[in-house]
CSV table of C-alpha atoms in Angstrom, one decimal:
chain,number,residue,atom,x,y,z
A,1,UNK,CA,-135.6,32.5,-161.3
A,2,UNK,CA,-133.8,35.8,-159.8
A,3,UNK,CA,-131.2,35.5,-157.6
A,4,UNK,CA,-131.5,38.6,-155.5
A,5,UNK,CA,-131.9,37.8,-151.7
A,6,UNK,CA,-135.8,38.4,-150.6
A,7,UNK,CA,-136.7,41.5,-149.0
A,8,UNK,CA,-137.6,40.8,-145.2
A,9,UNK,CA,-139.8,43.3,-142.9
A,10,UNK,CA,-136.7,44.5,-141.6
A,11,UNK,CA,-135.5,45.6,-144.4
A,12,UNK,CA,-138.7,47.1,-145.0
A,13,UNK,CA,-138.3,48.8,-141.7
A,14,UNK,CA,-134.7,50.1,-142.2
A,15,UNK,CA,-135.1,51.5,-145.3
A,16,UNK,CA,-138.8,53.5,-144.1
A,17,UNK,CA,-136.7,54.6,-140.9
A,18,UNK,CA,-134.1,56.0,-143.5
A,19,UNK,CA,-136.7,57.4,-145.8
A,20,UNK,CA,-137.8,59.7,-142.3
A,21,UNK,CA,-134.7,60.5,-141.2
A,22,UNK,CA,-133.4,61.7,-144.6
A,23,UNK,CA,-137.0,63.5,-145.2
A,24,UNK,CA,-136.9,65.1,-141.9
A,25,UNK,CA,-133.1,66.3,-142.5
A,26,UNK,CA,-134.0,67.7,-145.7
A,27,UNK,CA,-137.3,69.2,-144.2
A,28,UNK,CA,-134.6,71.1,-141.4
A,29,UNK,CA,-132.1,72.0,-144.6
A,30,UNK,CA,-134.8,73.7,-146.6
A,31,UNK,CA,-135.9,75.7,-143.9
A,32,UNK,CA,-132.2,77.7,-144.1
A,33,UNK,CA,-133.6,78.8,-147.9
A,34,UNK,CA,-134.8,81.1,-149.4
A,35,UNK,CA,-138.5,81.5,-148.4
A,36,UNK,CA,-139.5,81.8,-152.3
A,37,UNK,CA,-138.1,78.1,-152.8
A,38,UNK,CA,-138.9,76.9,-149.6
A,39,UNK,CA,-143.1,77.5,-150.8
A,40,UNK,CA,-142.3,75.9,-154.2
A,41,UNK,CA,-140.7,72.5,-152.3
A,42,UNK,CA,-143.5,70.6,-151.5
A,43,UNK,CA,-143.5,67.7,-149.0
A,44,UNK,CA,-144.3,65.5,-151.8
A,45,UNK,CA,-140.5,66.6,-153.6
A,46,UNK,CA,-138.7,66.3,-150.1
A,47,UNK,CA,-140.3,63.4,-149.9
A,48,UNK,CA,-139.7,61.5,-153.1
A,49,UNK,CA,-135.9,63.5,-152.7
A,50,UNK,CA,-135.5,61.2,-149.5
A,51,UNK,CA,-136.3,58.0,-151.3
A,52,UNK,CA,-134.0,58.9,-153.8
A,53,UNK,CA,-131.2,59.3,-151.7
A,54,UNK,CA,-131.7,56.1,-149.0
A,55,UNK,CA,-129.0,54.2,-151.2
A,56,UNK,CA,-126.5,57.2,-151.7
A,57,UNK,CA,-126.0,56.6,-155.4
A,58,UNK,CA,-127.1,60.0,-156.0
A,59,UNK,CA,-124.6,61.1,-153.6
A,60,UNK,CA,-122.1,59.2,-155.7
A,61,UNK,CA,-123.2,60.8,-158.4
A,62,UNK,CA,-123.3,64.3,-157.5
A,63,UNK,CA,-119.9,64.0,-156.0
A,64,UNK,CA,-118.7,62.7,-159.8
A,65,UNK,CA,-120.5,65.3,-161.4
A,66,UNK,CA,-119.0,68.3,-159.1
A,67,UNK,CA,-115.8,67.1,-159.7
A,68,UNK,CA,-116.0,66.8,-163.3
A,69,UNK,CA,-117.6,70.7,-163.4
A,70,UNK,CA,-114.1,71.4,-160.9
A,71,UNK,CA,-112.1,69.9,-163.8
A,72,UNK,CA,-113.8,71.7,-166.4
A,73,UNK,CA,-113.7,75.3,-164.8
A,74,UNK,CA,-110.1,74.2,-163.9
A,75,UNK,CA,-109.3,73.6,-167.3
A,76,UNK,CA,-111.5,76.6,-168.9
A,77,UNK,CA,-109.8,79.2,-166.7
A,78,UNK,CA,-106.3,77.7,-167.7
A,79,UNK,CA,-107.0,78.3,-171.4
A,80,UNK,CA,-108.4,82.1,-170.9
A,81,UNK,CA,-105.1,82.9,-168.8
A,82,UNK,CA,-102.9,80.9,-171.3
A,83,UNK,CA,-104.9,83.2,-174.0
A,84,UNK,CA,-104.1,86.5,-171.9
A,85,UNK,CA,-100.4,85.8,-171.6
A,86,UNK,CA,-100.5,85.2,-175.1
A,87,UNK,CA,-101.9,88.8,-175.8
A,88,UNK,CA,-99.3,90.1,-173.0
A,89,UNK,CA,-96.7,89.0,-175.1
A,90,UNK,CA,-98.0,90.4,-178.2
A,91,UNK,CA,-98.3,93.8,-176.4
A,92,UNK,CA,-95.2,94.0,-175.5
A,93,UNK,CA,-93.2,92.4,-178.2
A,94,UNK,CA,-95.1,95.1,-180.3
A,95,UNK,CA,-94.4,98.0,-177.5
A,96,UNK,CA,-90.7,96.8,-177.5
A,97,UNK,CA,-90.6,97.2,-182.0
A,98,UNK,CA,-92.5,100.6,-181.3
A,99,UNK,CA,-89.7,101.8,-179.0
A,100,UNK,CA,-87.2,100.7,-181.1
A,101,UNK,CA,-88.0,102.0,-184.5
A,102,UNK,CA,-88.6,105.4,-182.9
A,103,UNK,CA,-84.9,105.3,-181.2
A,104,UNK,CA,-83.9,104.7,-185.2
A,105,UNK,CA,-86.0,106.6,-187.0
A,106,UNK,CA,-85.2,109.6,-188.6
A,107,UNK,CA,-87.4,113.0,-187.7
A,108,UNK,CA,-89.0,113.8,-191.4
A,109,UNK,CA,-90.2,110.1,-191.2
A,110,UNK,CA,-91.6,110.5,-187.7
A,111,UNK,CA,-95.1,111.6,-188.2
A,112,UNK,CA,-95.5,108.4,-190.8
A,113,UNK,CA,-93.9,106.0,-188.3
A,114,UNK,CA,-96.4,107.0,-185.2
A,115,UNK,CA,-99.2,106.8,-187.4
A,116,UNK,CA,-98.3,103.2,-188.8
A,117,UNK,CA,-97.6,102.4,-185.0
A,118,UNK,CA,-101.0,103.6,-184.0
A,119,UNK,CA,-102.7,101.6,-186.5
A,120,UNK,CA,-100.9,98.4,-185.8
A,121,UNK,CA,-101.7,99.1,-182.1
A,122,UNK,CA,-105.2,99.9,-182.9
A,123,UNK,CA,-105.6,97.0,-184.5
A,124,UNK,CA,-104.0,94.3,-182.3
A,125,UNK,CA,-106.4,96.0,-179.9
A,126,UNK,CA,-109.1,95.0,-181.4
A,127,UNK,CA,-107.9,91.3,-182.6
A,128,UNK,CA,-107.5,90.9,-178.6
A,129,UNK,CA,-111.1,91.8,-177.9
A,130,UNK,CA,-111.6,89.7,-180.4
A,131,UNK,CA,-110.1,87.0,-179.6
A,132,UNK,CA,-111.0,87.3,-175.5
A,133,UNK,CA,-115.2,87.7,-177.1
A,134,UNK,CA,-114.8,84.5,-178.5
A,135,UNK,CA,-112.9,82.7,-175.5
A,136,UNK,CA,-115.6,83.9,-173.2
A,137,UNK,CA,-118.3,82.8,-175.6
A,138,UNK,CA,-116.9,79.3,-176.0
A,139,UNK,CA,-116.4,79.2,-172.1
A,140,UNK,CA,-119.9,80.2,-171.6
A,141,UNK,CA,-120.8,77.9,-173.9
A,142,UNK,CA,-119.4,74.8,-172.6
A,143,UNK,CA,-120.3,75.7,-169.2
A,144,UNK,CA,-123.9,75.7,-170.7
A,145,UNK,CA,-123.4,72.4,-171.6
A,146,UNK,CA,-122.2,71.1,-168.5
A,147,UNK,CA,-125.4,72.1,-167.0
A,148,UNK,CA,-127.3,70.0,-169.6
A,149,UNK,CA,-125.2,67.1,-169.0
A,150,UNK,CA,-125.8,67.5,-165.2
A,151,UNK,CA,-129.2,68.0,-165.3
A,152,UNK,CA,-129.2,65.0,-167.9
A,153,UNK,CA,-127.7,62.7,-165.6
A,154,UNK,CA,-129.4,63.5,-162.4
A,155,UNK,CA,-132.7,63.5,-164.1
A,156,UNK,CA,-131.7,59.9,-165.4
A,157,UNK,CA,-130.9,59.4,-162.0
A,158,UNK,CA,-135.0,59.5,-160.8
A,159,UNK,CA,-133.9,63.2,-158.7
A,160,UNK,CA,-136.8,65.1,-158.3
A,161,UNK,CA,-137.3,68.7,-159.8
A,162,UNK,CA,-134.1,67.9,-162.3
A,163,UNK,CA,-134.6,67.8,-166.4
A,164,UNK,CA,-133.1,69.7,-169.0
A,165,UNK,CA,-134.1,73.6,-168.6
A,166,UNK,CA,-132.4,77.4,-169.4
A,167,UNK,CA,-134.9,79.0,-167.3
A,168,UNK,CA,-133.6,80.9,-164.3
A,169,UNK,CA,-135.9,80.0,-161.8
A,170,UNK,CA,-135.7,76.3,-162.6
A,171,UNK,CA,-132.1,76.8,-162.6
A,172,UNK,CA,-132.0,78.1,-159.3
A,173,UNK,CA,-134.3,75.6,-157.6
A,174,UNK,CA,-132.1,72.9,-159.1
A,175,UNK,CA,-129.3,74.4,-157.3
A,176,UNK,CA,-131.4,74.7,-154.5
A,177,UNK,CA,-132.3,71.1,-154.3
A,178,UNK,CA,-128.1,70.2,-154.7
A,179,UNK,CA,-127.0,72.2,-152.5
A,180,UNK,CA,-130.0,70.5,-149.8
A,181,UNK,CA,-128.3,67.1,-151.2
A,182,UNK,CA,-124.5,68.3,-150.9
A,183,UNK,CA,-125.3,69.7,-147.3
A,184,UNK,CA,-127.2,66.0,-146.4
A,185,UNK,CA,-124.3,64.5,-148.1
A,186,UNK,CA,-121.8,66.1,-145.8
A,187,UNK,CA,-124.1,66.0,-142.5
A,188,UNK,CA,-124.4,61.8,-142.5
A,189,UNK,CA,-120.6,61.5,-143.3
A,190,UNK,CA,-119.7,63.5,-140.5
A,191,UNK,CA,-122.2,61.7,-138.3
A,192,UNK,CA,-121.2,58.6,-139.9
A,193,UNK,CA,-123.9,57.1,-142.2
A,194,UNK,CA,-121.8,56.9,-144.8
C-alpha cells in the first residue's frame, strides 16, 4: 500500500493550467531567439520543456548548477592570475639580477654577461609560455568537463534536448533552451509563482 495522497481532478486541472501557462511563456521566450533555433524548437520540445518545469526542480537544479560553474570560473581565473603574478615576480627578480650584475661587472666581461642574460631571459620566456599553454589547457579542460557534468545532470533530470554532446550546434541550442529556462525562472519569481 503507497502512502502518497490520491490525485484529485483538481489537481489534474492545476497542474494542465500550469503546463499552458509555462508552454505559452516559453512559446513568447523563444520567439526573442535566434530564428535558426527558433525552426529547430518544435512545439513538441516546448511542450515536454513545460512539463518538465511545472514542479521547479529543474529550476533548482539549474540554479545549483550555475552556481557551481560561478565557483569554478571563480576559482580557475584565481589560479591563472596567481600563475601570472608568479611569472611577474620572476621577471623582475631576474630584471633586478640583470641590472645588478651589469652595475658590477667589469667591461672585458661585458659582452659574455649580456649574452648569458639574454639566454636566461630567452629562456624564462619561453618556460612562461609554457607554463601559461598548459594553464589555459587545463582550464579549458575542466571547463569542458563542467559542460559534461551539466549536460549529465540535466539530461538525468528528463530536460528536453540535453545529453552529452561537443558539437557546436547542439551546444548552442542547449544554451538556448537554459537561457529560455533561466529567463522563465526569473519571470514567475518576479510575478510570484515561485
Amino acid at each position: 500500500m503507497n502512502d502518497y495522497p490520491p490525485v484529485t481532478d483538481a489537481d489534474s486541472t492545476k497542474q494542465q493550467e500550469r503546463h499552458y501557462y509555462l508552454l505559452s511563456e516559453l512559446q513568447a521566450l523563444a520567439k526573442d531567439l535566434p530564428s535558426s533555433f527558433q525552426q529547430r524548437l518544435s512545439y513538441n520540445t516546448l511542450g515536454d520543456l513545460a512539463l518538465a518545469l511545472i514542479d521547479g526542480t529543474v529550476y533548482e537544479i539549474v540554479q545549483g548548477l550555475l552556481d557551481i560553474q560561478h565557483l569554478t570560473e571563480k576559482n580557475l581565473y584565481s589560479q591563472r592570475q596567481k600563475l601570472h603574478c608568479e611569472h611577474q615576480a620572476l621577471k623582475q627578480d631576474i630584471a633586478r639580477k640583470h641590472k645588478e650584475a651589469l652595475l658590477s661587472c667589469k667591461s672585458h666581461n661585458l659582452a659574455l654577461l649580456k649574452s648569458n642574460q639574454q639566454a636566461e631571459q630567452e629562456a624564462l620566456e619561453i618556460r612562461v609560455r609554457e607554463e601559461q599553454r598548459m594553464m589555459d589547457k587545463k582550464i579549458v579542460s575542466e571547463i569542458d568537463q563542467k559542460v559534461t557534468d551539466q549536460q549529465n545532470t540535466l539530461e538525468k533530470a528528463g530536460v528536453p534536448g540535453f545529453y552529452i554532446t561537443a558539437n557546436p550546434q547542439e551546444l548552442t541550442m542547449q544554451m538556448n533552451l537554459l537561457e529560455l529556462i533561466l529567463k522563465l525562472q526569473q519571470k514567475e519569481s518576479q510575478s510570484g509563482f515561485l
